[in-house]
Short mmCIF file of C-alpha atoms and ligand atoms in Angstrom, two decimals:
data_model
loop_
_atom_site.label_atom_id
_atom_site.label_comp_id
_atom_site.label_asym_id
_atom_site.label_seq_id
_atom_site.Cartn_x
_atom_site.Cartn_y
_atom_site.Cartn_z
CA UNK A 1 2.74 -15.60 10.18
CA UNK A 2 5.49 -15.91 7.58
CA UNK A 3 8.65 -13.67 6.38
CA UNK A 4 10.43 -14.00 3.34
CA UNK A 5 13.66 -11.77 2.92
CA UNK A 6 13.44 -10.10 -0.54
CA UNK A 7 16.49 -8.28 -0.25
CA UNK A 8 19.37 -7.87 2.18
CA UNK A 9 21.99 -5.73 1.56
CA UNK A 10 24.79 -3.30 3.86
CA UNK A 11 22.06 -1.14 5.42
CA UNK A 12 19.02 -2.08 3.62
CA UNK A 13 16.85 -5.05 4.12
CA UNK A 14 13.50 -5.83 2.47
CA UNK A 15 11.16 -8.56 3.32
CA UNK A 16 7.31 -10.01 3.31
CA UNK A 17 5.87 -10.80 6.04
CA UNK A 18 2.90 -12.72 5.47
CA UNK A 19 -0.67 -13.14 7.25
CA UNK A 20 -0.07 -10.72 9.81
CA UNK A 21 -2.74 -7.97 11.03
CA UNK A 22 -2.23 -4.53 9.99
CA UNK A 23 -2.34 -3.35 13.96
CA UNK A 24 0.76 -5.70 14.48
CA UNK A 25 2.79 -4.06 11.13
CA UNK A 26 2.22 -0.54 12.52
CA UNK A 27 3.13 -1.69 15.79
CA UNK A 28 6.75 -3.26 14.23
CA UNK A 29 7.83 -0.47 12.26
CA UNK A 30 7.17 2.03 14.96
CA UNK A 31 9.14 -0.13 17.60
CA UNK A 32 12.56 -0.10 14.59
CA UNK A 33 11.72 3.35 14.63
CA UNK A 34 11.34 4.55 17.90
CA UNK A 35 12.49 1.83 20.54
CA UNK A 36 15.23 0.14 19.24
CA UNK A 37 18.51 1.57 21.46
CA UNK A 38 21.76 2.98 19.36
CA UNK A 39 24.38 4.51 20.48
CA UNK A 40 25.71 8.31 20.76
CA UNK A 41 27.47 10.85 22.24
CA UNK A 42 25.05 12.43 25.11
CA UNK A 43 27.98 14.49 27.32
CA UNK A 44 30.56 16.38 25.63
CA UNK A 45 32.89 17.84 28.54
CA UNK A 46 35.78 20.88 26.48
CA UNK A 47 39.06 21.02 28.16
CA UNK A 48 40.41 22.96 25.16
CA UNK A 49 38.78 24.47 22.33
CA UNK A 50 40.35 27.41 19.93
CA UNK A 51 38.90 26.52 17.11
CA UNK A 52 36.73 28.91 15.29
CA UNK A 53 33.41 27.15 15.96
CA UNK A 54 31.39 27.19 19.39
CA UNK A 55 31.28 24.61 22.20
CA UNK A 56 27.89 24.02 21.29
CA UNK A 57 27.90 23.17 17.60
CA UNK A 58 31.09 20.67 18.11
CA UNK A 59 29.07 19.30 20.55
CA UNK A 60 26.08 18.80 18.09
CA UNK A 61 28.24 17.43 15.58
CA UNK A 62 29.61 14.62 17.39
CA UNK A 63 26.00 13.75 18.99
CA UNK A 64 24.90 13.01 15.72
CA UNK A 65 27.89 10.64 14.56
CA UNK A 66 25.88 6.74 14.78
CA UNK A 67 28.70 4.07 16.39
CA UNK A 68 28.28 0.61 15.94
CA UNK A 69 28.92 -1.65 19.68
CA UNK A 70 28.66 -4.66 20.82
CA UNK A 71 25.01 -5.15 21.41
CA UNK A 72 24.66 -7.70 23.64
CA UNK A 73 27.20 -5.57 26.39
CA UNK A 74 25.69 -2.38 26.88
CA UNK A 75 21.98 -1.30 27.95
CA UNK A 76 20.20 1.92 28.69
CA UNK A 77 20.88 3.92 31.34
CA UNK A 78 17.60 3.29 32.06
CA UNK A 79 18.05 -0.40 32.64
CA UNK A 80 21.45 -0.53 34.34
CA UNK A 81 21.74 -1.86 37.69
CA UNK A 82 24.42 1.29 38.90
CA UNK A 83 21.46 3.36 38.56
CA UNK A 84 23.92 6.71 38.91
CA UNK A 85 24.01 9.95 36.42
CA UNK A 86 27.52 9.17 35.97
CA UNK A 87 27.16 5.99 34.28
CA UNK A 88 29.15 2.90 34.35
CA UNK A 89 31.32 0.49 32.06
CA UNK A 90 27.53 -1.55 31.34
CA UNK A 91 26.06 1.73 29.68
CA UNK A 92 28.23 3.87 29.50
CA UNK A 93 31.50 4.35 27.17
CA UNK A 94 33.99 6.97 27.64
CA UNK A 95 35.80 8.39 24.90
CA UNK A 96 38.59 11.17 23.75
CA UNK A 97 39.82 13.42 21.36
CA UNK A 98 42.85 15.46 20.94
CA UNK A 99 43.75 17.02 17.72
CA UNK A 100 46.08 20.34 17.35
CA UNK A 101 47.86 21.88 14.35
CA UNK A 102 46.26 22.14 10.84
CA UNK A 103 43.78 18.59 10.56
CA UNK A 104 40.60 17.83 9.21
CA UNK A 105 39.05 16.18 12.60
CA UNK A 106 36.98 13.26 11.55
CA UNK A 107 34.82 11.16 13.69
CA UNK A 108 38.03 8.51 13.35
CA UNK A 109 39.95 10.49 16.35
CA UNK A 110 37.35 9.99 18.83
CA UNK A 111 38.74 7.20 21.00
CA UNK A 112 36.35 5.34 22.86
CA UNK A 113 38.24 3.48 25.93
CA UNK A 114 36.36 -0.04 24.83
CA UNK A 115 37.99 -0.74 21.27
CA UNK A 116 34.68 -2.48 20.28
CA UNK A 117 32.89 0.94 20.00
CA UNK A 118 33.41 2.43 16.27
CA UNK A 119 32.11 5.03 14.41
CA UNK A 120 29.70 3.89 12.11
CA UNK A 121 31.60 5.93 9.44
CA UNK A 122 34.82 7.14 10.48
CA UNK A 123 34.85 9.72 7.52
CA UNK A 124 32.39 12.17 8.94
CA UNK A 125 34.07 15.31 9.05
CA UNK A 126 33.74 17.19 12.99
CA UNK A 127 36.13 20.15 12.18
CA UNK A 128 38.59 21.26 10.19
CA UNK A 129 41.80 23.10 12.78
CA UNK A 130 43.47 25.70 11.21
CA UNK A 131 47.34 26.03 12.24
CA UNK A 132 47.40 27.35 16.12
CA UNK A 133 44.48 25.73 17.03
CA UNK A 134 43.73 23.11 19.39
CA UNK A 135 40.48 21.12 20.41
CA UNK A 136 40.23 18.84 23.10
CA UNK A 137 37.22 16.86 25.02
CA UNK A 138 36.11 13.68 26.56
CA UNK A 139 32.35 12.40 25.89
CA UNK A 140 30.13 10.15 27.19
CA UNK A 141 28.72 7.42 24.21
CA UNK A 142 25.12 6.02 25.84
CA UNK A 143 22.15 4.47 24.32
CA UNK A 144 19.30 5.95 23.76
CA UNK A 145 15.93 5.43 21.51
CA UNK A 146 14.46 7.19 18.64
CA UNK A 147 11.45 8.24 20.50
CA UNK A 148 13.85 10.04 23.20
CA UNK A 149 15.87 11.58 20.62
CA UNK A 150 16.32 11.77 16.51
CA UNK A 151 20.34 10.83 17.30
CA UNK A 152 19.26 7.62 18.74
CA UNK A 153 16.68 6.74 15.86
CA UNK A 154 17.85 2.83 14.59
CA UNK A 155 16.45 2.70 11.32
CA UNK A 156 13.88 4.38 8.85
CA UNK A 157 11.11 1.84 8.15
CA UNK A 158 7.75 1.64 6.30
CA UNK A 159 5.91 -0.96 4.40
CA UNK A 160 2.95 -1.64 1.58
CA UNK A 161 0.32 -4.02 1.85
CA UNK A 162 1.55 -6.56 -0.63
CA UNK A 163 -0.13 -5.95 -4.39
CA UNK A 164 -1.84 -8.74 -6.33
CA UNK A 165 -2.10 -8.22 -9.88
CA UNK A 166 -4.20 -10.55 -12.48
CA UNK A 167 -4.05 -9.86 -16.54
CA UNK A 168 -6.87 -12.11 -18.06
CA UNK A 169 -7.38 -13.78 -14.45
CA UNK A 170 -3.87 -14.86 -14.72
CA UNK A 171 -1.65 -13.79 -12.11
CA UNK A 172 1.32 -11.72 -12.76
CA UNK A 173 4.83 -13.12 -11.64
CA UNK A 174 7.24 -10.16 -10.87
CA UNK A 175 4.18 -8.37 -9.18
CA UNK A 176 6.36 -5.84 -7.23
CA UNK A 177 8.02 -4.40 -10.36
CA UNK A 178 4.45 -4.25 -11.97
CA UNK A 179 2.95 -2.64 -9.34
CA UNK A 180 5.26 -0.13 -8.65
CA UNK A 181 4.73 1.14 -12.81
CA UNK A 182 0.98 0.58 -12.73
CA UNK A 183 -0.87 3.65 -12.97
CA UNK A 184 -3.14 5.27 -10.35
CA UNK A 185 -6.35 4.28 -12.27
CA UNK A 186 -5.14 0.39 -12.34
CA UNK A 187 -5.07 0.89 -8.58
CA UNK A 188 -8.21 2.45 -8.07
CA UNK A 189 -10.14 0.56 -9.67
CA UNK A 190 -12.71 -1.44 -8.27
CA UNK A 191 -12.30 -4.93 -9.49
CA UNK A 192 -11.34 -5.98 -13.46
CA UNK A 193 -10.72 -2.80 -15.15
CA UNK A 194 -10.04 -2.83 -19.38
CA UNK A 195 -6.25 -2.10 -20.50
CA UNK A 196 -6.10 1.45 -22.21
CA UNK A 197 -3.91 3.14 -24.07
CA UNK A 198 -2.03 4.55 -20.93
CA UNK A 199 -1.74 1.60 -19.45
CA UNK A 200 -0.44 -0.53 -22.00
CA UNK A 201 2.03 1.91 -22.24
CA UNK A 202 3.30 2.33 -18.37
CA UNK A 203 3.01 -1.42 -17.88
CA UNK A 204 4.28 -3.38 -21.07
CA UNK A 205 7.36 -3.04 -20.31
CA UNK A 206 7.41 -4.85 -17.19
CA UNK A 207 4.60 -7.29 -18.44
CA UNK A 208 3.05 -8.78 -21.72
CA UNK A 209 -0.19 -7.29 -22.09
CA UNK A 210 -2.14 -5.04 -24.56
CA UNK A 211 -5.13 -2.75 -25.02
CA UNK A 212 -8.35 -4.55 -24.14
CA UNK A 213 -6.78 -7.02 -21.29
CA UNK A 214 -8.23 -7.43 -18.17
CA UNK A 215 -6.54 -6.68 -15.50
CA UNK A 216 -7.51 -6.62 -11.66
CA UNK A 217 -5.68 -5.31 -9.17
CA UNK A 218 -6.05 -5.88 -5.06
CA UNK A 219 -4.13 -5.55 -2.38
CA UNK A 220 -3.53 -8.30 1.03
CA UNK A 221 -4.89 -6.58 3.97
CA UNK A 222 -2.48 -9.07 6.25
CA UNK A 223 0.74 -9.50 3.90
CA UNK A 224 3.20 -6.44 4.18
CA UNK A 225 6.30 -5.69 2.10
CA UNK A 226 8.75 -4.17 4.90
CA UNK A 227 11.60 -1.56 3.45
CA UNK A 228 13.87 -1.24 6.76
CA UNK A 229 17.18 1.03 6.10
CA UNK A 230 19.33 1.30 9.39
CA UNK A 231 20.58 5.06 9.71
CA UNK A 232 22.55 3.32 12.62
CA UNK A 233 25.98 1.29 13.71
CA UNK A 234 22.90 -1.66 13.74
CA UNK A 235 22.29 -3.92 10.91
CA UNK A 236 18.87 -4.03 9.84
CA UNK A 237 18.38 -7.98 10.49
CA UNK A 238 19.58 -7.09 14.25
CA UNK A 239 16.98 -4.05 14.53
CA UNK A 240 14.19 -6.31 13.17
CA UNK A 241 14.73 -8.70 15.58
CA UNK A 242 15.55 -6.47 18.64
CA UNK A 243 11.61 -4.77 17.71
CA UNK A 244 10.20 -8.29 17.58
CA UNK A 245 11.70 -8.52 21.04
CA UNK A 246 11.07 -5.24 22.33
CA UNK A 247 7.49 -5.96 21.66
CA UNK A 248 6.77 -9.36 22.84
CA UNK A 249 8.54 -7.90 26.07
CA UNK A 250 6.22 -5.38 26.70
CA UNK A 251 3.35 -7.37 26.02
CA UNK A 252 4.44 -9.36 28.64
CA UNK A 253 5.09 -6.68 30.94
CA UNK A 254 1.10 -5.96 30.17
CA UNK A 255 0.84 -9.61 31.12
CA UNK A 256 2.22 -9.51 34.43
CA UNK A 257 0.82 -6.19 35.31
CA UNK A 258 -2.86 -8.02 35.02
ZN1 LIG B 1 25.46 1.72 34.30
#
């Protein structure tokens, strides 16, 4: 098995991972997707709310806010030793906000007690208080997985088998670009098909070739181009890695269960 990064930048990382298995792909991208843990607001408790929208929808609002944490200090309810509903400083971060007069409240006025906790974008608009009104609340911050919730999710992922791409049985050098402009016929084809018209024209701009070329196009069963975006306080790198260790963990779980 091999990886090459392609790409890596803010919340997007692209990369190839090389002869690999198609089983073991599907298994990584669903593990980013489903069982990496974020963090978000589970409990909202209202001391004080009259502001023109409902408990219920603030509430909503402020679960879906991502925060980025210190990874390696926090774990899932699940997996915490104080094993209690109320949480504790290992998995559980309180946090406050207090806003009253005419404010737009933003997800910036949250204050989590542990200064490390930070809204992943502190822009997101919660509410906007008109003069007279008043809104405070403490929440709980936990983590949580994609697969328990769409709050929790850590990153969109997906991946392409990676395309080879031959023009006169010479092989292509920015294949990704090509690809992604050669038509469906190119695609479909079953072994060396002739450069028409309609090819020519979608492709020459990404490659020197002409009507009558060959050109063959396959794809590698085991080599996987990997688009991972985090929609998370995680960096993509870190949720790549956690999903590598998420599953070697379970298959060692299977291990020891046997
Ligand atoms: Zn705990």
């Amino acid at each position: 098995m091999e990886v090459d990064i392609l790409e890596e930048k803010g919340k997007k990382m692209k990369f190839l991972l090389k002869d690999s298995k198609p089983q073991f792909a599907n298994a990584l991208r669903r593990t980013m997707i489903g069982k990496v843990p974020t963090m978000a607001v589970e409990e909202v408790d209202f001391i004080n709310n009259t502001s023109g929208l409902f408990d219920e929808i603030i509430a909503h609002r402020i679960g879906m806010i991502p925060w980025s944490f210190p990874e390696d200090e926090y774990r899932t309810r699940e997996k915490c030793e104080c094993e209690s509903e109320e949480g504790c400083p290992n998995c559980t971060v309180e946090m406050v906000l207090k806003k009253e007069r005419e404010a737009f409240v933003k997800a910036k006025h949250i204050k989590p007690t542990d200064k490390k906790v930070e809204p992943e974008n502190p822009g997101i608009l919660i509410i906007k208080l008109l003069d007279g009104q008043e809104l405070e609340l403490e929440a709980k911050g936990v983590l949580g997985t994609g697969k328990e919730h769409a709050k929790f999710q850590a990153a969109s992922a997906s991946y392409k088998f990676l395309p080879e791409i031959k023009i006169n049985g010479e092989e292509v050098d920015n294949i990704e670009e090509v690809a992604s402009v050669a038509p469906e016929k190119v695609k479909d084809a079953e072994g060396v098909i002739e450069a028409d018209e309609d090819i020519v024209y979608a492709m020459n701009k990404t490659v020197d070739i002409e009507e009558g070329d060959e050109i063959e196009y396959t794809e590698d069963d085991n080599s996987f181009i990997f688009t991972v975006e985090s929609v998370s306080g995680l960096e993509p790198r870190y949720i790549v890695k956690e999903a590598v260790r998420i599953i070697k963990e379970e298959a060692e779980e299977l291990e020891n269960a046997l």
